[in-house]
Coordinates of C-alpha atoms in Angstrom, one line a residue:
M15 CA -1.3 -8.7 -14.8
K16 CA -2.9 -6.3 -17.5
H17 CA -3.5 -3.1 -19.0
E18 CA -0.5 -1.0 -18.5
H19 CA -0.9 2.9 -19.3
P20 CA 1.5 5.9 -19.6
V21 CA -0.2 7.9 -17.6
K22 CA -0.1 11.7 -18.8
T23 CA 0.0 14.7 -16.5
D24 CA 0.5 17.9 -15.5
A25 CA 2.6 20.3 -18.0
D26 CA 3.8 22.2 -14.2
K27 CA 5.8 18.7 -12.7
P28 CA 7.1 19.3 -9.1
A29 CA 9.9 21.4 -9.2
E30 CA 13.5 20.1 -8.9
P31 CA 15.7 21.1 -6.3
T32 CA 18.2 23.9 -7.2
R33 CA 21.0 21.0 -6.8
R34 CA 20.1 18.2 -9.3
A35 CA 19.1 14.9 -7.8
Q36 CA 21.2 11.7 -8.4
G37 CA 18.6 9.2 -8.2
K38 CA 15.4 7.6 -9.1
A39 CA 13.1 5.1 -7.7
A40 CA 10.1 3.5 -8.6
F41 CA 6.7 4.0 -6.6
F42 CA 4.5 1.1 -6.4
D43 CA 1.2 1.1 -4.5
V44 CA 0.5 -3.0 -3.7
D45 CA -3.3 -3.6 -3.1
G46 CA -4.4 -4.7 -6.7
T47 CA -1.3 -2.8 -8.9
L48 CA 1.1 -6.2 -7.4
I49 CA -1.4 -8.5 -5.3
S50 CA -5.2 -9.5 -6.2
T51 CA -6.1 -9.0 -1.9
N52 CA -6.4 -5.7 0.6
V53 CA -6.7 -5.0 3.6
V54 CA -9.8 -6.0 4.1
H55 CA -8.6 -10.2 3.9
A56 CA -5.7 -9.1 6.3
Y57 CA -7.4 -8.7 9.4
G58 CA -9.8 -11.4 8.9
Y59 CA -7.1 -13.1 8.4
Y60 CA -4.8 -12.0 11.7
A61 CA -9.3 -12.1 13.3
M62 CA -10.1 -15.4 12.5
N63 CA -6.5 -17.1 14.1
E64 CA -6.4 -14.7 16.9
G65 CA -6.6 -17.6 19.4
S66 CA -9.4 -17.2 21.9
Y67 CA -13.6 -19.3 20.4
A68 CA -15.0 -16.0 22.0
G69 CA -12.9 -13.1 19.5
I70 CA -12.6 -15.7 16.8
A71 CA -16.3 -14.6 16.8
R72 CA -17.5 -11.6 18.1
R73 CA -14.1 -10.3 15.8
T74 CA -15.6 -12.0 12.3
L75 CA -19.6 -11.0 13.5
Q76 CA -18.0 -7.6 13.2
T77 CA -16.2 -7.5 10.4
M78 CA -19.1 -9.6 8.1
A79 CA -21.3 -6.6 9.5
N80 CA -18.5 -3.8 8.6
L81 CA -18.8 -5.0 4.8
P82 CA -21.1 -2.5 3.7
V83 CA -19.8 0.1 5.7
F84 CA -16.4 -0.6 4.8
G85 CA -17.3 -0.4 0.8
V86 CA -18.7 3.1 1.2
L87 CA -16.0 4.1 3.6
N88 CA -12.8 3.6 0.7
L89 CA -14.9 5.5 -1.8
I90 CA -16.4 8.6 -0.2
D91 CA -12.7 9.0 1.6
R92 CA -9.3 6.7 2.2
K93 CA -8.5 8.9 4.8
I94 CA -11.6 7.8 6.5
F95 CA -11.6 4.9 5.7
N96 CA -7.7 3.7 7.6
E97 CA -8.7 5.6 10.8
Y98 CA -12.3 4.2 10.7
F99 CA -11.2 0.1 9.3
Y100 CA -6.8 0.1 12.4
R101 CA -10.3 0.9 14.6
Q102 CA -10.7 -3.3 14.6
Y103 CA -7.4 -3.7 15.7
E104 CA -7.5 -2.4 19.2
G105 CA -6.4 -5.2 21.7
L106 CA -5.4 -7.3 19.3
T107 CA -1.4 -9.3 20.9
E108 CA 1.7 -6.8 18.9
D109 CA 3.6 -10.9 19.6
R110 CA 0.5 -12.2 18.0
L111 CA 0.2 -10.0 14.8
L112 CA 3.6 -10.2 14.1
T113 CA 4.3 -13.8 14.9
L114 CA 0.9 -14.6 12.2
N115 CA 1.9 -11.6 9.4
E116 CA 5.0 -14.4 8.3
D117 CA 1.8 -17.3 7.7
L118 CA -0.6 -14.7 6.2
F119 CA 2.3 -13.6 3.6
N120 CA 2.5 -17.9 2.3
D121 CA -1.4 -18.2 3.5
V122 CA -3.0 -15.3 1.6
I123 CA -0.4 -13.1 0.0
K124 CA 1.6 -15.2 -1.8
P125 CA -1.1 -17.0 -3.7
A126 CA -2.3 -13.4 -5.0
I127 CA 0.4 -11.9 -6.4
F128 CA 0.3 -11.0 -9.4
P129 CA 1.6 -12.5 -12.8
R130 CA 3.8 -10.1 -13.5
A131 CA 4.2 -8.6 -10.5
Q132 CA 8.2 -9.8 -9.7
D133 CA 8.5 -8.0 -14.4
L134 CA 8.1 -4.7 -13.4
I135 CA 9.9 -4.7 -9.9
D136 CA 12.7 -6.7 -12.4
Q137 CA 12.5 -3.4 -15.1
A138 CA 13.0 -0.6 -12.8
R139 CA 15.6 -2.3 -10.9
R140 CA 16.7 -2.9 -14.4
A141 CA 16.9 0.8 -15.3
G142 CA 18.7 1.9 -12.1
C143 CA 15.4 2.1 -10.0
K144 CA 15.9 1.7 -6.3
V145 CA 12.7 -0.1 -5.2
V146 CA 9.7 1.6 -3.2
L147 CA 6.8 -0.5 -1.9
V148 CA 4.3 1.7 -0.8
S149 CA 0.6 0.5 0.9
G150 CA -1.8 1.7 3.1
A151 CA -2.0 -1.8 5.2
L152 CA 0.7 -2.1 7.5
D153 CA 3.9 -2.8 8.1
F154 CA 4.7 -5.8 9.7
T155 CA 1.8 -6.9 6.8
M156 CA 3.8 -5.8 4.3
T157 CA 7.0 -6.3 5.5
P158 CA 7.4 -9.8 4.1
L159 CA 5.8 -9.3 0.5
S160 CA 8.5 -6.8 0.7
R161 CA 11.6 -9.1 1.1
H162 CA 10.0 -11.5 -1.4
L163 CA 9.6 -9.1 -4.1
G164 CA 13.2 -7.5 -3.5
A165 CA 12.6 -3.9 -2.8
D166 CA 14.6 -1.8 -1.0
D167 CA 11.7 -0.2 1.2
L168 CA 8.5 0.1 2.3
I169 CA 6.4 2.7 3.3
A170 CA 4.3 1.6 5.3
N171 CA 1.2 2.9 8.0
R172 CA 1.9 2.0 11.3
M173 CA -0.4 0.6 13.5
Q174 CA 0.0 2.4 17.4
F175 CA 0.7 -0.4 20.8
V176 CA 0.6 0.4 24.3
G177 CA 1.6 -1.5 26.4
G178 CA 2.4 -4.6 23.6
K179 CA -1.7 -4.3 22.5
A180 CA -2.9 -3.1 19.0
T181 CA -4.4 0.3 20.2
G182 CA -6.6 0.6 16.9
K183 CA -4.9 3.9 16.3
V184 CA -2.6 4.5 13.2
I185 CA 0.8 6.7 13.6
P186 CA 0.9 8.8 11.0
P187 CA 1.0 10.1 9.1
I188 CA -1.4 7.6 7.0
I189 CA -0.9 6.4 4.5
E190 CA -3.5 7.3 1.6
G191 CA -4.2 9.5 -1.5
A192 CA -2.8 12.3 -1.3
N193 CA -0.6 11.7 1.3
K194 CA 1.1 9.0 -0.3
A195 CA 2.4 11.7 -3.2
D196 CA 4.3 13.5 -0.1
V197 CA 5.6 10.5 1.7
I198 CA 7.2 10.1 -2.1
R199 CA 9.0 14.0 -2.4
E200 CA 10.1 14.1 1.2
Y201 CA 12.0 10.1 0.7
C202 CA 13.1 11.2 -3.1
E203 CA 14.8 14.9 -1.1
K204 CA 16.0 12.2 2.0
H205 CA 17.5 10.1 0.0
D206 CA 19.1 12.0 -3.7
I207 CA 16.6 11.5 -5.8
S208 CA 14.9 12.7 -8.6
L209 CA 10.9 13.0 -8.7
M210 CA 11.3 13.6 -12.9
K211 CA 13.3 10.9 -13.1
S212 CA 10.8 8.0 -11.4
F213 CA 7.8 6.0 -11.8
A214 CA 5.5 5.4 -10.3
Y215 CA 2.7 2.7 -10.4
S216 CA -1.4 2.0 -9.3
D217 CA -4.1 1.1 -10.4
S218 CA -6.5 3.2 -8.2
A219 CA -7.2 6.8 -9.4
S220 CA -7.1 7.7 -5.1
D221 CA -4.0 7.4 -6.4
Y222 CA -3.7 9.4 -8.6
A223 CA -1.9 12.2 -7.4
M224 CA 0.8 9.7 -6.6
L225 CA 1.4 9.3 -10.2
T226 CA 1.5 12.5 -11.4
A227 CA 4.1 13.1 -8.2
V228 CA 6.7 11.8 -10.5
G229 CA 8.0 11.7 -14.2
R230 CA 7.0 8.4 -15.4
P231 CA 3.6 7.4 -14.0
T232 CA 2.0 4.3 -15.4
A233 CA -1.6 3.6 -15.1
V234 CA -1.6 -1.3 -13.0
N235 CA -4.0 -2.9 -13.7
P236 CA -6.7 0.9 -13.3
D237 CA -9.8 1.0 -12.5
L238 CA -12.8 3.2 -14.6
R239 CA -11.5 6.1 -12.9
L240 CA -8.1 5.5 -13.8
R241 CA -7.9 4.3 -16.6
A242 CA -10.4 7.4 -18.1
L243 CA -7.9 10.2 -15.9
A244 CA -4.6 8.4 -17.8
R245 CA -6.9 8.3 -22.0
S246 CA -7.7 12.3 -21.2

């Protein structure tokens, strides 16, 4: 893992509560920060292991056809991307997804963990931080990774299931972009954690709001936009 840069933030940081919060946390984005895979890889694995040949073929062709759309939406608006992308899960059974998540971790996610990811987690732990993963991926996909890295908590998207099948709709709030900053603030308030004492790590400029929500932000493997923001 390379290119860790402190991010310079605006002078007017979020106001602390009147009663000073005592704890501190380290909030980690996942895709691109701790692992080299992303939500599309995860869905591809689920689709390829759906169970029926017809279902596998249909979902594989559908995913391939949608790849250009995913790319454009991801660049334009992460919220719209998430809403559109997670529709692909419609019809997948909850039991099957929960059965496959450990296999997905062992086959795809674990080999994609960046070499220094565990070091970053361990450093945060030694600094006395509660370690929290904050991901736009689905919670059942991230749970094995969270456990493997020894995280204390996981904030991730949650799929809606009706009658044991995915509806393709994410239960609000959608964890992405600016919403990550909002859920971090709420988490800190709920758990008596100081924003100013806390850390945040991300690779993407789309997480700039999340990074500037805390007192100690760091860019990890930054994309070009975040690299420029970190140096400005």
